[in-house]
Amino acid sequence: QVQLVESGGGLVQAGGSLRLSCAASGSIFSINTMGWYRQAPGKQRELVALSTSSSSTSYADSVKGRFTISRDNAKKTVYLQMNSLKPEDTAVYYCNIISNLRVYWGQGTQVTVSS
């Protein structure tokens, strides 16, 4: 059984920073893509950042230059460093891992940015 455990969410003022972590455990091998998505109230879940097995990264236009995704393959962990946070970044953030064509999701962690 595979579990993804997220941490690092919370309440922060606009302009502040947070670092999210997502650690995978269980029978998961050959991790391909690791990513972060978010869902704000009343909105669809959207992609925030992706990291592929070849270490290439991609970001939503709304977070480029402010967020950085990184990964530690040995620890099966993906991170999201979020700087210069804005109120519109408020959402539940979910990590996502694709391994051997299977998709796994974390339980979500709330990020709230106050103005």
Coordinates of C-alpha atoms in Angstrom, one line a residue:
Q1 CA 0.0 0.0 0.0
V2 CA 1.3 3.4 -0.9
Q3 CA 0.9 6.5 1.2
L4 CA 1.7 10.1 0.5
V5 CA 2.1 12.3 3.6
E6 CA 2.1 16.0 3.1
S7 CA 3.2 18.7 5.6
G8 CA 4.1 22.3 5.7
G9 CA 0.9 24.1 5.1
G10 CA -0.5 26.8 7.3
L11 CA -1.5 30.5 7.6
V12 CA 0.9 33.1 6.3
Q13 CA 0.7 36.8 5.5
A14 CA 1.0 38.0 1.9
G15 CA 4.6 38.2 0.9
G16 CA 5.6 35.4 3.2
S17 CA 7.0 31.9 2.5
L18 CA 6.0 28.3 3.1
R19 CA 7.7 25.0 2.2
L20 CA 5.5 22.0 1.5
S21 CA 6.8 18.4 1.7
C22 CA 5.3 15.2 0.5
A23 CA 6.9 11.9 1.4
A24 CA 5.9 8.6 -0.2
S25 CA 6.0 5.3 1.7
G26 CA 5.1 1.8 0.9
S27 CA 5.6 -0.3 -2.2
I28 CA 6.5 2.5 -4.6
F29 CA 9.4 2.2 -7.0
S30 CA 10.7 3.9 -10.1
I31 CA 9.0 7.2 -9.4
N32 CA 8.5 9.2 -12.6
T33 CA 6.7 12.5 -12.3
M34 CA 6.2 14.2 -9.0
G35 CA 4.0 17.3 -8.8
W36 CA 1.9 19.7 -6.8
Y37 CA -1.7 20.7 -7.6
R38 CA -4.0 23.0 -5.8
Q39 CA -7.7 23.5 -5.4
A40 CA -9.3 26.7 -4.2
P41 CA -12.9 26.9 -3.0
G42 CA -15.3 26.7 -5.9
K43 CA -12.6 26.1 -8.4
Q44 CA -11.2 23.1 -10.2
R45 CA -8.0 21.5 -9.2
E46 CA -5.1 23.0 -11.1
L47 CA -1.5 22.1 -11.8
V48 CA 1.1 24.1 -9.8
A49 CA 4.4 22.5 -10.6
L50 CA 5.9 19.3 -12.0
S51 CA 9.2 17.6 -11.8
T52 CA 10.0 14.7 -14.1
S53 CA 12.4 11.8 -13.7
S54 CA 14.9 13.6 -15.9
S55 CA 14.8 16.5 -13.5
S56 CA 13.0 18.9 -15.8
T57 CA 10.5 21.2 -14.2
S58 CA 7.5 23.1 -15.3
Y59 CA 5.2 25.7 -13.5
A60 CA 1.9 27.3 -13.8
D61 CA 2.3 30.8 -15.2
S62 CA 0.7 32.2 -12.0
V63 CA 3.6 30.9 -9.8
K64 CA 6.6 31.2 -12.1
G65 CA 9.4 33.0 -10.4
R66 CA 7.9 32.5 -6.9
F67 CA 7.6 28.8 -6.4
T68 CA 10.3 26.1 -6.8
I69 CA 9.7 22.4 -6.9
S70 CA 12.4 20.0 -5.9
R71 CA 12.7 16.3 -5.2
D72 CA 14.8 13.8 -3.3
N73 CA 14.5 10.5 -5.0
A74 CA 16.3 8.6 -2.3
K75 CA 13.8 9.8 0.3
K76 CA 10.9 9.6 -2.2
T77 CA 10.0 13.1 -1.3
V78 CA 8.9 16.1 -3.3
Y79 CA 9.1 19.7 -2.0
L80 CA 7.4 23.0 -3.0
Q81 CA 9.1 26.2 -1.8
M82 CA 6.6 29.0 -2.0
N83 CA 7.9 32.6 -1.8
S84 CA 6.2 36.0 -2.2
L85 CA 2.8 34.3 -1.4
K86 CA -0.3 36.1 -2.5
P87 CA -3.9 35.8 -1.2
E88 CA -4.9 34.1 -4.5
D89 CA -2.5 31.3 -3.6
T90 CA -4.9 30.2 -0.9
A91 CA -6.0 26.7 -1.6
V92 CA -5.6 23.1 -0.6
Y93 CA -2.4 21.8 -2.0
Y94 CA -2.1 18.2 -3.1
C95 CA 1.0 16.3 -4.1
N96 CA 0.9 13.8 -6.9
I97 CA 3.2 11.0 -7.9
I98 CA 3.2 8.8 -11.0
S99 CA 5.0 5.5 -10.7
N100 CA 4.8 2.6 -13.1
L101 CA 1.7 4.2 -14.7
R102 CA -0.1 4.5 -11.4
V103 CA -1.2 7.8 -10.0
Y104 CA -1.0 8.5 -6.3
W105 CA -2.4 11.6 -4.4
G106 CA -1.7 13.0 -1.0
Q107 CA -4.4 14.0 1.4
G108 CA -4.0 17.7 0.8
T109 CA -2.6 20.5 3.0
Q110 CA -4.3 23.8 3.5
V111 CA -2.4 27.0 2.6
T112 CA -4.0 30.3 3.6
V113 CA -2.5 33.6 2.7
S114 CA -3.9 36.6 4.4
S115 CA -3.8 40.1 2.9

